[in-house]
Short mmCIF file of C-alpha atoms and ligand atoms in Angstrom, two decimals:
data_model
loop_
_atom_site.label_atom_id
_atom_site.label_comp_id
_atom_site.label_asym_id
_atom_site.label_seq_id
_atom_site.Cartn_x
_atom_site.Cartn_y
_atom_site.Cartn_z
CA MET A 253 109.07 18.44 72.89
CA ARG A 254 107.46 15.15 73.43
CA ILE A 255 107.41 13.67 76.97
CA THR A 256 106.22 10.37 78.10
CA THR A 257 105.58 9.83 81.87
CA ASP A 258 104.68 6.94 84.12
CA LEU A 259 102.43 8.28 86.91
CA GLU A 260 100.88 6.50 89.90
CA LEU A 261 97.46 7.76 91.15
CA LYS A 262 95.54 7.11 94.39
CA ASP A 263 92.52 4.71 93.98
CA THR A 264 90.03 7.51 94.72
CA PRO A 265 87.74 9.39 92.44
CA GLY A 266 88.98 12.57 90.64
CA GLN A 267 92.66 11.62 90.52
CA LEU A 268 93.04 11.41 86.84
CA VAL A 269 91.85 15.08 86.52
CA LEU A 270 94.50 16.07 88.97
CA ALA A 271 97.10 14.39 86.82
CA LEU A 272 95.89 15.78 83.49
CA GLN A 273 94.72 19.27 84.27
CA PRO A 274 98.15 20.58 85.05
CA ILE A 275 99.36 19.53 81.76
CA SER A 276 96.68 21.52 80.03
CA ASP A 277 97.47 24.48 82.42
CA PHE A 278 101.09 24.49 81.28
CA ASP A 279 99.80 24.68 77.60
CA GLY A 280 100.70 21.01 77.12
CA ASN A 281 99.03 18.94 74.43
CA ILE A 282 98.01 15.53 75.70
CA VAL A 283 98.93 12.78 73.03
CA SER A 284 97.86 9.60 74.73
CA VAL A 285 96.65 8.40 78.25
CA VAL A 286 96.76 4.77 79.13
CA HIS A 287 94.97 4.20 82.39
CA HIS A 288 95.56 0.81 84.10
CA ARG A 289 92.60 0.66 86.37
CA ASP A 290 92.83 -3.00 86.93
CA LYS A 291 96.39 -3.27 87.76
CA LYS A 292 97.80 -1.84 90.97
CA THR A 293 101.25 -1.08 91.97
CA PRO A 294 102.87 -2.62 95.01
CA ARG A 295 102.11 0.77 96.86
CA GLY A 296 98.46 0.11 96.05
CA MET A 297 98.32 2.81 93.49
CA ILE A 298 96.98 2.82 89.85
CA PRO A 299 99.47 3.35 87.21
CA VAL A 300 98.88 5.63 84.27
CA GLN A 301 101.06 6.56 81.30
CA VAL A 302 100.60 9.97 79.82
CA ALA A 303 102.45 11.24 76.75
CA PHE A 304 102.21 14.86 75.82
CA GLU A 305 103.79 17.71 73.78
CA ILE A 306 105.04 20.62 76.04
CA ASP A 307 107.52 23.49 76.03
CA ARG A 308 110.94 22.37 77.27
CA ASP A 309 111.16 25.15 79.92
CA LYS A 310 107.77 24.20 81.44
CA VAL A 311 108.64 20.57 82.21
CA ASN A 312 110.06 21.04 85.72
CA ASP A 313 107.28 23.37 86.92
CA LEU A 314 104.70 20.74 85.62
CA ILE A 315 106.41 17.87 87.45
CA ASP A 316 106.40 19.95 90.70
CA LYS A 317 102.70 20.73 90.17
CA LEU A 318 101.90 17.11 89.76
CA LYS A 319 103.73 16.13 92.90
CA LYS A 320 101.96 18.88 94.88
CA ASN A 321 98.76 17.22 93.67
CA GLY A 322 99.72 13.98 95.39
CA ILE A 323 100.70 12.17 92.24
CA ILE A 324 103.74 9.97 92.13
CA VAL A 325 105.89 10.58 89.19
CA ALA A 326 107.61 7.32 88.59
CA ARG A 327 109.37 8.16 85.33
CA VAL A 328 109.88 11.03 82.99
CA GLY A 329 111.36 10.36 79.58
CA GLU A 330 111.97 12.56 76.61
CA GLU A 331 111.34 11.00 73.31
CA ARG A 332 114.23 11.89 71.09
CA LEU A 333 113.59 13.07 67.50
CA ARG A 334 110.04 11.90 67.45
CA GLU A 335 108.86 14.30 64.71
CA SER A 336 109.82 13.79 61.18
CA GLY A 337 109.45 16.15 58.27
CA VAL A 338 110.47 16.82 54.74
CA VAL A 339 111.50 20.05 52.98
CA MET A 340 112.84 20.93 49.71
CA LEU A 341 115.53 23.47 48.71
CA ILE A 342 115.88 24.80 45.19
CA GLY A 343 118.65 26.98 43.89
CA HIS A 344 122.60 27.03 43.89
CA ILE A 345 122.51 24.58 46.95
CA VAL A 346 126.16 23.29 46.67
CA HIS A 347 127.62 26.82 45.95
CA SER A 348 125.80 28.02 48.87
CA ASP A 349 127.43 25.34 51.10
CA ILE A 350 124.92 22.63 51.94
CA ARG A 351 127.27 21.31 54.49
CA ASP A 352 126.87 24.55 56.43
CA THR A 353 123.14 24.52 55.99
CA ILE A 354 122.99 21.04 57.46
CA ASP A 355 125.34 21.82 60.25
CA GLN A 356 123.27 24.76 61.27
CA ILE A 357 120.22 22.55 61.65
CA ASP A 358 122.17 19.77 63.51
CA ALA A 359 123.74 22.28 65.84
CA THR A 360 120.29 23.08 67.35
CA GLY A 361 120.41 20.11 69.54
CA TYR A 362 116.59 19.50 68.96
CA ALA A 363 116.67 18.72 65.19
CA GLU A 364 118.86 16.78 62.72
CA VAL A 365 119.04 16.24 59.07
CA VAL A 366 118.69 12.53 58.62
CA ASP A 367 118.55 12.25 54.97
CA LEU A 368 119.57 14.28 51.90
CA ALA A 369 118.79 13.67 48.24
CA MET A 370 119.98 15.92 45.46
CA SER A 371 119.55 16.38 41.87
CA MET A 372 121.85 18.56 39.98
CA PRO A 373 120.81 18.79 36.31
CA GLY A 374 123.89 20.70 35.02
CA ILE A 375 126.45 23.38 35.87
CA ASN A 376 125.04 26.89 36.23
CA GLN A 377 121.53 25.28 36.47
CA ARG A 378 119.64 25.33 39.78
CA SER A 379 119.83 22.06 41.81
CA SER A 380 117.05 20.66 44.13
CA ALA A 381 117.49 19.00 47.33
CA ARG A 382 115.20 17.09 49.55
CA LEU A 383 116.01 17.16 53.26
CA MET A 384 114.50 14.99 55.81
CA ILE A 385 114.54 16.37 59.36
CA ASN A 386 113.78 14.71 62.60
CA ALA A 387 113.11 16.81 65.71
CA THR A 388 112.31 16.21 69.32
CA GLY A 389 108.67 17.57 68.93
CA LYS A 390 106.30 19.55 66.76
CA LYS A 391 107.36 22.90 68.20
CA GLU A 392 111.03 22.05 67.62
CA MET A 393 110.32 20.97 63.98
CA GLU A 394 108.72 24.43 63.50
CA SER A 395 111.78 26.06 64.95
CA ALA A 396 113.96 24.01 62.67
CA VAL A 397 111.95 25.06 59.65
CA ASP A 398 112.00 28.74 60.79
CA LEU A 399 115.88 28.43 60.91
CA LEU A 400 115.84 26.86 57.39
CA ARG A 401 113.69 29.72 56.23
CA ASP A 402 116.24 32.34 57.41
CA ILE A 403 119.10 30.22 55.97
CA ALA A 404 117.22 30.05 52.51
CA CYS A 405 116.55 33.69 52.60
CA GLU A 406 120.21 34.58 53.31
CA LYS A 407 121.51 32.07 50.64
CA ASP A 408 118.83 33.03 48.05
CA LEU A 409 117.39 29.59 47.90
CA LEU A 410 113.73 28.54 47.44
CA LEU A 411 112.47 26.69 50.42
CA ILE A 412 109.35 24.58 50.00
CA GLU A 413 107.81 23.71 53.33
CA PRO A 414 105.32 21.03 54.23
CA ILE A 415 101.67 22.01 54.49
CA MET B 126 56.35 36.59 40.01
CA LYS B 127 59.14 38.89 41.09
CA LYS B 128 60.83 40.53 38.07
CA ILE B 129 64.61 41.25 38.59
CA ARG B 130 66.15 43.50 35.95
CA ILE B 131 69.74 42.69 35.31
CA SER B 132 72.48 44.38 33.30
CA ILE B 133 75.86 42.81 32.58
CA ILE B 134 78.93 44.93 32.30
CA GLY B 135 81.83 43.26 30.47
CA PHE B 136 80.46 40.87 28.09
CA GLY B 137 83.52 38.46 27.54
CA VAL B 138 83.86 34.87 28.54
CA ILE B 139 82.14 35.13 31.91
CA GLY B 140 79.66 38.07 31.03
CA SER B 141 78.33 36.21 27.88
CA GLY B 142 78.41 32.87 29.90
CA VAL B 143 76.11 34.43 32.40
CA ALA B 144 73.77 35.38 29.67
CA LYS B 145 73.73 31.84 28.33
CA ALA B 146 73.10 30.38 31.97
CA ILE B 147 70.25 32.78 32.35
CA SER B 148 68.68 31.68 29.08
CA LYS B 149 69.20 28.04 30.09
CA LYS B 150 67.89 28.48 33.73
CA ARG B 151 65.29 31.24 33.55
CA ASP B 152 62.30 28.81 33.57
CA HIS B 153 63.86 26.65 36.44
CA ILE B 154 64.55 29.88 38.58
CA LYS B 155 60.84 31.10 37.82
CA HIS B 156 59.29 27.81 38.88
CA ARG B 157 61.47 27.19 41.82
CA TYR B 158 61.74 30.67 43.30
CA GLY B 159 59.14 32.80 41.65
CA ILE B 160 61.90 35.09 40.25
CA ASP B 161 62.15 36.13 36.59
CA LEU B 162 65.49 37.21 35.57
CA ASP B 163 65.30 39.89 32.88
CA LEU B 164 68.31 40.92 31.01
CA VAL B 165 67.85 44.68 30.09
CA GLY B 166 71.26 45.88 29.30
CA ILE B 167 74.89 44.95 28.29
CA GLY B 168 77.68 47.39 28.59
CA GLU B 169 80.86 46.72 26.70
CA ASN B 170 84.11 48.61 26.07
CA ASN B 171 82.98 49.95 22.66
CA GLY B 172 79.24 50.18 23.16
CA GLY B 173 76.19 48.35 24.47
CA ILE B 174 72.87 46.78 24.00
CA VAL B 175 69.89 48.22 25.83
CA CYS B 176 66.50 47.10 25.75
CA GLU B 177 64.26 48.04 28.60
CA LYS B 178 61.51 45.48 27.70
CA GLY B 179 64.13 42.76 28.09
CA LEU B 180 66.43 41.21 25.54
CA ASP B 181 67.09 37.51 24.54
CA PRO B 182 70.19 36.49 26.36
CA MET B 183 70.89 33.73 23.99
CA GLU B 184 70.83 35.97 21.12
CA ALA B 185 73.34 38.34 22.83
CA TYR B 186 75.50 35.41 23.73
CA ASN B 187 75.61 34.15 20.04
CA LEU B 188 76.48 37.67 18.75
CA ALA B 189 79.17 38.09 21.34
CA ARG B 190 80.76 34.72 20.38
CA SER B 191 80.87 35.69 16.70
CA ARG B 192 82.05 39.18 17.74
CA GLU B 193 79.11 40.86 16.09
CA MET B 194 77.45 42.46 19.04
CA ASN B 195 77.08 45.64 17.04
CA LYS B 196 74.54 43.83 14.70
CA HIS B 197 72.00 43.64 17.47
CA PRO B 198 69.07 46.07 16.59
CA CYS B 199 69.39 47.65 20.10
CA TRP B 200 73.27 48.23 19.86
CA LYS B 201 74.36 51.75 20.67
CA GLU B 202 77.97 52.87 20.46
CA ASP B 203 77.72 55.45 23.03
CA MET B 204 76.04 53.00 25.56
CA LYS B 205 79.50 51.77 27.23
CA GLY B 206 79.70 50.14 30.48
CA ILE B 207 79.56 53.07 32.93
CA LYS B 208 76.59 54.77 30.96
CA VAL B 209 74.58 51.48 31.05
CA ILE B 210 75.14 51.37 34.80
CA ARG B 211 73.87 55.02 35.20
CA GLU B 212 71.11 55.10 32.74
CA VAL B 213 69.61 51.68 32.49
CA ASP B 214 67.17 50.88 35.11
CA ALA B 215 68.50 47.55 36.48
CA ASP B 216 68.04 46.13 40.02
CA ILE B 217 71.28 44.11 39.79
CA VAL B 218 74.49 45.00 37.88
CA ILE B 219 76.71 42.02 37.09
CA GLU B 220 80.19 43.32 36.84
CA THR B 221 82.39 41.13 34.73
CA THR B 222 85.21 43.33 33.27
CA PRO B 223 88.90 42.19 33.48
CA THR B 224 90.71 42.09 36.74
CA ASN B 225 93.19 45.02 37.41
CA ILE B 226 95.11 44.57 40.64
CA ASP B 227 96.87 47.85 40.51
CA SER B 228 93.90 50.35 40.31
CA GLY B 229 90.97 47.95 40.32
CA GLU B 230 89.65 49.76 37.27
CA PRO B 231 87.37 49.65 35.34
CA GLY B 232 85.52 47.52 37.82
CA LEU B 233 85.93 49.85 40.84
CA SER B 234 84.30 52.84 39.26
CA HIS B 235 81.67 50.61 37.82
CA MET B 236 80.73 49.18 41.17
CA LEU B 237 80.80 52.56 43.00
CA THR B 238 78.56 54.03 40.38
CA ALA B 239 76.20 51.30 40.53
CA PHE B 240 75.88 51.67 44.37
CA LYS B 241 75.37 55.34 43.93
CA ASN B 242 72.56 54.65 41.62
CA LYS B 243 71.03 52.17 44.21
CA ARG B 244 71.75 49.09 42.27
CA HIS B 245 72.93 45.79 43.67
CA VAL B 246 76.14 44.47 42.42
CA VAL B 247 77.32 40.79 41.87
CA THR B 248 80.75 40.40 40.41
CA SER B 249 83.56 37.85 39.48
CA ASN B 250 86.19 40.60 39.37
CA LYS B 251 88.88 40.38 41.98
CA GLY B 252 90.68 43.47 41.17
CA PRO B 253 88.38 46.07 43.01
CA LEU B 254 87.98 43.85 45.95
CA ALA B 255 91.79 43.25 46.26
CA VAL B 256 92.54 47.06 46.31
CA ALA B 257 89.37 48.55 47.83
CA TYR B 258 87.33 45.90 49.67
CA LYS B 259 86.48 48.29 52.64
CA GLU B 260 85.56 51.19 50.39
CA LEU B 261 83.37 48.98 48.32
CA ILE B 262 81.52 47.55 51.48
CA ARG B 263 81.07 50.94 53.04
CA ALA B 264 79.61 52.25 49.64
CA ALA B 265 77.11 49.49 49.39
CA GLU B 266 75.94 49.80 52.95
CA GLU B 267 75.52 53.62 52.72
CA ASN B 268 73.39 53.17 49.65
CA GLU B 269 71.52 50.18 51.32
CA VAL B 270 72.29 47.82 48.41
CA GLN B 271 73.70 44.37 48.26
CA PHE B 272 77.23 43.41 47.03
CA ARG B 273 78.03 39.86 46.40
CA PHE B 274 81.17 38.39 44.93
CA GLU B 275 81.05 34.50 45.19
CA ALA B 276 82.51 34.04 41.76
CA SER B 277 85.62 36.02 42.63
CA VAL B 278 87.21 33.21 44.52
CA GLY B 279 87.19 29.58 43.37
CA GLY B 280 84.78 30.03 40.21
CA ALA B 281 82.06 27.48 40.84
CA MET B 282 83.29 26.55 44.43
CA PRO B 283 80.99 28.02 47.07
CA VAL B 284 83.07 29.78 49.56
CA PHE B 285 81.44 33.03 50.87
CA ASN B 286 77.90 31.77 50.68
CA LEU B 287 78.96 28.56 52.39
CA VAL B 288 80.37 30.46 55.36
CA ARG B 289 77.57 33.16 55.29
CA GLU B 290 74.56 30.74 54.96
CA THR B 291 75.63 27.37 56.16
CA LEU B 292 78.44 27.81 58.61
CA GLN B 293 76.94 30.89 60.32
CA ALA B 294 77.59 29.55 63.82
CA ASN B 295 81.12 28.81 63.39
CA LYS B 296 84.23 30.78 63.92
CA ILE B 297 86.61 30.08 60.96
CA LEU B 298 90.04 29.59 62.32
CA SER B 299 92.01 29.15 59.19
CA ILE B 300 91.66 28.41 55.45
CA LYS B 301 94.07 26.85 53.17
CA GLY B 302 93.89 25.48 49.68
CA ILE B 303 94.58 25.53 45.91
CA LEU B 304 92.97 28.62 44.41
CA ASN B 305 94.51 28.68 40.96
CA GLY B 306 93.64 26.14 38.42
CA THR B 307 96.41 27.26 35.99
CA CYS B 308 99.09 26.64 38.51
CA ASN B 309 97.59 23.25 39.52
CA TYR B 310 97.59 22.24 35.88
CA ILE B 311 101.22 22.99 35.25
CA LEU B 312 102.40 21.32 38.50
CA THR B 313 100.33 18.36 37.98
CA ARG B 314 101.61 18.05 34.20
CA MET B 315 105.13 18.49 35.31
CA SER B 316 104.87 15.90 38.11
CA THR B 317 102.80 13.20 36.23
CA GLU B 318 104.23 13.57 32.68
CA GLY B 319 107.81 14.71 33.55
CA MET B 320 107.38 17.84 31.48
CA THR B 321 109.55 20.88 32.10
CA TYR B 322 107.98 24.01 33.49
CA GLU B 323 108.22 25.70 30.11
CA HIS B 324 106.68 22.72 28.27
CA ALA B 325 103.73 22.42 30.78
CA LEU B 326 103.13 26.30 30.57
CA SER B 327 102.96 26.24 26.85
CA GLU B 328 100.67 23.21 26.78
CA ALA B 329 98.31 25.12 29.23
CA GLN B 330 98.43 28.11 26.97
CA GLU B 331 97.53 26.06 23.89
CA LEU B 332 94.57 24.57 25.72
CA GLY B 333 93.40 28.02 26.90
CA ILE B 334 94.01 27.26 30.64
CA ALA B 335 96.77 29.75 30.88
CA GLU B 336 96.81 33.38 29.45
CA THR B 337 99.21 34.74 27.01
CA ASP B 338 100.76 36.58 29.77
CA PRO B 339 100.63 34.04 32.57
CA SER B 340 102.55 36.14 35.17
CA TYR B 341 99.50 36.92 37.00
CA ASP B 342 98.70 33.21 37.62
CA VAL B 343 102.21 31.66 37.88
CA GLU B 344 103.78 34.40 40.10
CA GLY B 345 101.03 33.78 42.63
CA LYS B 346 99.32 37.18 42.32
CA ASP B 347 95.81 35.63 41.48
CA THR B 348 95.97 33.36 44.49
CA ALA B 349 96.96 36.41 46.64
CA CYS B 350 94.00 38.42 45.52
CA LYS B 351 91.82 35.77 46.46
CA LEU B 352 93.33 35.49 49.91
CA VAL B 353 92.81 39.15 50.37
CA ILE B 354 89.11 38.85 49.60
CA ILE B 355 88.87 35.80 52.02
CA ALA B 356 90.72 37.58 54.74
CA ASN B 357 88.49 40.75 54.49
CA ASP B 358 85.23 38.91 54.15
CA ILE B 359 85.62 35.90 56.25
CA PHE B 360 88.21 36.84 58.83
CA GLY B 361 87.55 40.65 59.04
CA ILE B 362 91.29 41.22 58.50
CA ASP B 363 91.56 44.65 56.99
CA SER B 364 94.08 43.92 54.17
CA THR B 365 94.96 44.62 50.53
CA TYR B 366 97.06 42.83 48.04
CA LYS B 367 100.31 44.45 49.31
CA ASP B 368 99.86 42.56 52.79
CA VAL B 369 100.36 39.12 51.13
CA GLU B 370 103.75 37.22 51.15
CA ILE B 371 103.94 35.75 47.78
CA GLU B 372 106.19 33.11 46.08
CA GLY B 373 104.80 31.75 42.84
CA ILE B 374 105.62 28.47 40.91
CA THR B 375 108.21 29.76 38.44
CA GLY B 376 111.16 28.59 40.46
CA ILE B 377 109.82 24.93 40.80
CA THR B 378 112.11 22.47 39.09
CA LEU B 379 111.24 19.23 37.61
CA GLU B 380 113.97 17.53 39.72
CA SER B 381 112.26 18.90 42.91
CA LEU B 382 108.88 17.48 41.97
CA LYS B 383 110.61 14.15 41.38
CA LEU B 384 112.44 14.06 44.62
CA ALA B 385 109.25 15.13 46.38
CA SER B 386 107.25 12.39 44.68
CA ASP B 387 109.86 9.72 45.62
CA LYS B 388 108.95 10.28 49.27
CA GLY B 389 105.16 10.55 48.58
CA TYR B 390 104.70 14.18 48.22
CA ALA B 391 103.22 16.58 45.53
CA ILE B 392 104.23 20.15 45.20
CA LYS B 393 101.25 22.45 45.10
CA LEU B 394 100.70 26.21 45.26
CA ILE B 395 98.94 26.86 48.49
CA GLY B 396 97.12 29.96 49.67
CA GLU B 397 96.70 30.25 53.30
CA VAL B 398 94.94 32.63 55.64
CA GLU B 399 95.55 32.27 59.39
CA GLU B 400 97.54 35.09 61.11
CA ARG B 401 99.39 35.92 58.05
CA LEU B 402 98.36 35.86 54.36
CA ILE B 403 100.84 33.53 52.51
CA VAL B 404 101.09 32.19 48.98
CA ALA B 405 103.72 29.53 48.53
CA PRO B 406 104.51 26.30 46.95
CA ARG B 407 104.19 23.69 49.59
CA LEU B 408 104.87 19.94 49.92
CA VAL B 409 101.55 18.16 50.28
CA PRO B 410 101.37 14.42 51.02
CA LYS B 411 99.89 12.59 47.97
CA ASP B 412 97.09 11.12 50.00
CA HIS B 413 96.22 14.44 51.51
CA LEU B 414 92.74 15.80 50.77
CA LEU B 415 94.31 18.96 49.29
CA ALA B 416 96.36 17.00 46.85
CA VAL B 417 93.88 17.27 43.90
CA GLY B 418 95.27 17.43 40.40
CA GLY B 419 94.50 19.10 36.99
CA THR B 420 92.75 22.34 37.04
CA LEU B 421 90.79 21.66 40.16
CA ASN B 422 90.51 24.18 43.01
CA ILE B 423 90.15 23.02 46.56
CA MET B 424 89.90 24.69 49.99
CA SER B 425 89.91 23.56 53.53
CA LEU B 426 88.24 25.62 56.15
CA ASN B 427 89.17 24.95 59.89
CA THR B 428 86.24 25.80 62.03
CA ASP B 429 85.61 25.79 65.67
CA LEU B 430 82.31 23.79 65.70
CA ALA B 431 82.25 21.86 62.44
CA GLY B 432 85.94 20.96 62.38
CA GLU B 433 87.48 20.75 59.09
CA ILE B 434 85.30 21.44 55.94
CA THR B 435 86.66 20.89 52.58
CA ILE B 436 85.22 21.99 49.31
CA THR B 437 86.49 21.38 45.80
CA GLY B 438 85.40 22.17 42.22
CA LYS B 439 86.14 24.02 38.89
CA GLY B 440 87.82 27.35 39.64
CA ALA B 441 87.28 28.73 36.06
CA GLY B 442 85.17 28.30 33.09
CA ALA B 443 82.12 30.47 31.85
CA ILE B 444 79.32 28.30 32.81
CA GLU B 445 80.78 26.91 36.01
CA THR B 446 81.47 30.51 37.14
CA SER B 447 77.91 31.41 36.23
CA SER B 448 76.61 28.98 38.83
CA SER B 449 78.21 31.27 41.50
CA ILE B 450 77.10 34.58 39.86
CA LEU B 451 73.49 33.25 39.71
CA SER B 452 73.54 32.02 43.13
CA ASP B 453 74.41 35.51 44.29
CA VAL B 454 71.73 36.94 41.95
CA ILE B 455 69.01 34.49 43.36
CA ASN B 456 70.07 35.31 46.91
CA ILE B 457 69.69 38.94 46.39
CA ALA B 458 66.38 38.60 44.55
CA LYS B 459 65.04 36.60 47.48
CA LEU B 460 65.59 39.27 49.94
N1 NAP C 113 87.37 33.34 32.92
C1 NAP C 113 87.21 32.62 34.17
O1 NAP C 113 87.05 31.46 34.18
C2 NAP C 113 86.89 33.48 35.44
C3 NAP C 113 86.66 32.82 36.56
C4 NAP C 113 86.45 33.57 37.75
C5 NAP C 113 86.54 35.00 37.75
N2 NAP C 113 86.85 35.55 36.43
C6 NAP C 113 86.89 37.07 36.44
O2 NAP C 113 85.88 37.49 35.75
C7 NAP C 113 86.19 38.80 35.09
C8 NAP C 113 85.81 38.57 33.51
O3 NAP C 113 86.68 37.45 33.13
P1 NAP C 113 86.65 36.92 31.47
O4 NAP C 113 87.28 35.84 31.40
O5 NAP C 113 85.20 36.99 31.03
O6 NAP C 113 87.33 38.02 30.83
P2 NAP C 113 87.25 38.70 29.30
O7 NAP C 113 86.69 37.44 28.38
O8 NAP C 113 88.44 39.48 29.00
O9 NAP C 113 85.92 39.63 29.41
C9 NAP C 113 86.00 40.93 29.75
C10 NAP C 113 85.15 41.83 28.98
O10 NAP C 113 85.07 43.17 29.58
C11 NAP C 113 85.20 44.06 28.58
N3 NAP C 113 85.55 45.43 29.09
C12 NAP C 113 86.79 45.78 29.26
N4 NAP C 113 86.79 47.10 29.74
C13 NAP C 113 85.52 47.39 29.84
C14 NAP C 113 84.81 48.58 30.19
N5 NAP C 113 85.45 49.64 30.64
N6 NAP C 113 83.50 48.65 30.15
C15 NAP C 113 82.75 47.56 29.75
N7 NAP C 113 83.45 46.39 29.33
C16 NAP C 113 84.69 46.39 29.48
C17 NAP C 113 86.07 43.37 27.72
O11 NAP C 113 86.04 44.14 26.37
P3 NAP C 113 87.37 44.03 25.36
O12 NAP C 113 87.73 42.68 25.14
O13 NAP C 113 86.91 44.88 24.16
O14 NAP C 113 88.45 44.85 26.16
C18 NAP C 113 85.70 42.06 27.68
O15 NAP C 113 84.54 41.72 26.75
C19 NAP C 113 87.66 38.95 35.30
O16 NAP C 113 87.72 40.06 36.38
C20 NAP C 113 88.12 37.62 35.73
O17 NAP C 113 89.24 37.83 36.59
C21 NAP C 113 87.07 34.86 35.35
#
């Protein structure tokens, strides 16, 4: 999942490393760092905004570690449904209950089908559907596609995944 | 001047194309590398041409095109492929018989026989590599001869030599790309002209881009064989054709291409080697590097030092594929 944080660092050398190293140590992937060296908070600290991708179950441990390093964690926010992806399904999509397919994705809590376009050339012919899925992060998007892969296999549909 | 004696086994489109390329490039290769490529034998299904003093490759090419190889003064009916390999004193055997992905034959026996007779082998034939890569490499090593197969993947596109000679310091992390020109052509025509799959396929057959039996290409088997060779040679993954997850393009509907296109995507048959070997149609953004059209092949190598390296080129054609075969021949001759 994608997390954005507002951190406050002491104005001494080496502080940024103390803030970023734990993110890598928890296998997080840093997306952006904005370091406001010239602005100080009322507490005399330097504000830094860091956005990163990380496993959901590691977030709390990471924040504990940051605090132990003497960093003030002023705000932690999860960016909802940041990732967007498109997949195609080909086959007897309606007969195999497209509603149920979509419900299964929506029920994950981390991914949603936000757009559906279908083309049905004729009765008994295979139809094609384009699904746009939003998810909370890259990993979650992969999990949603994994789930779709299982559904497609079970319902005998051809799933075309993004590259 | 170093003389390199060559025999060609399987004198069809590619075999005869190599002869033509040798004729065209012989002087260039002599001047540039001090290597004289001398064609001394041709082994076909029903006989062969043997001339230990060297034969004119262009003459052989012309006779093959007019299906009159038996009119050559040195034609012998009993000089079939395997006999030429055994008996004709060649330094390098160029193996260009048809691909067979079940047994690898006749190419597999041809190659093993060549190694046993201490001859280097250069091939465009995927079959033996896809069923018995390890066995072939071991046989070449035991006999202390070279085995090169640049033309087996991507036709003219350099893949193995690029990794072996230019990206030596890199670890290759993953490879993905379009490795079958026939599928790329069909999907491109469906998408740009709104043709049905059947229509695009018969057009491809008429143009000679697809075989009369297109299943090997359109069911993804050809791409799968190429992945196996890449996995073994570049990634050291011990695998055969059976280890590839394969989905071809026969299920792709015109409607799916339209729906994809509306959102800026093309559908391409992509082969991928990372942890698994997968062939499947994938959605590729139209402005993505891999979204090349027509019969082109393309491949992206993700490397640890160089980052992403992408190569593209003609995946088929006699003269184009000869470029890869001759690069293998020259590399061996230079050793
Ligand atoms: N065409 C391309 O653009 C391309 C590109 C890259 C790689 N390749 C690979 O290169 C190889 C050759 O392709 P191609 O297009 O040249 O095929 P081709 O035109 O069918 O040529 C194969 C030739 O081998 C002969 N042959 C069959 N069995 C033989 C045997 N036991 N001993 C000696 N000769 C034998 C065939 O003779 P008969 O016709 O009498 O059976 C034919 O003349 C294939 O493995 C192919 O996959 C082709």
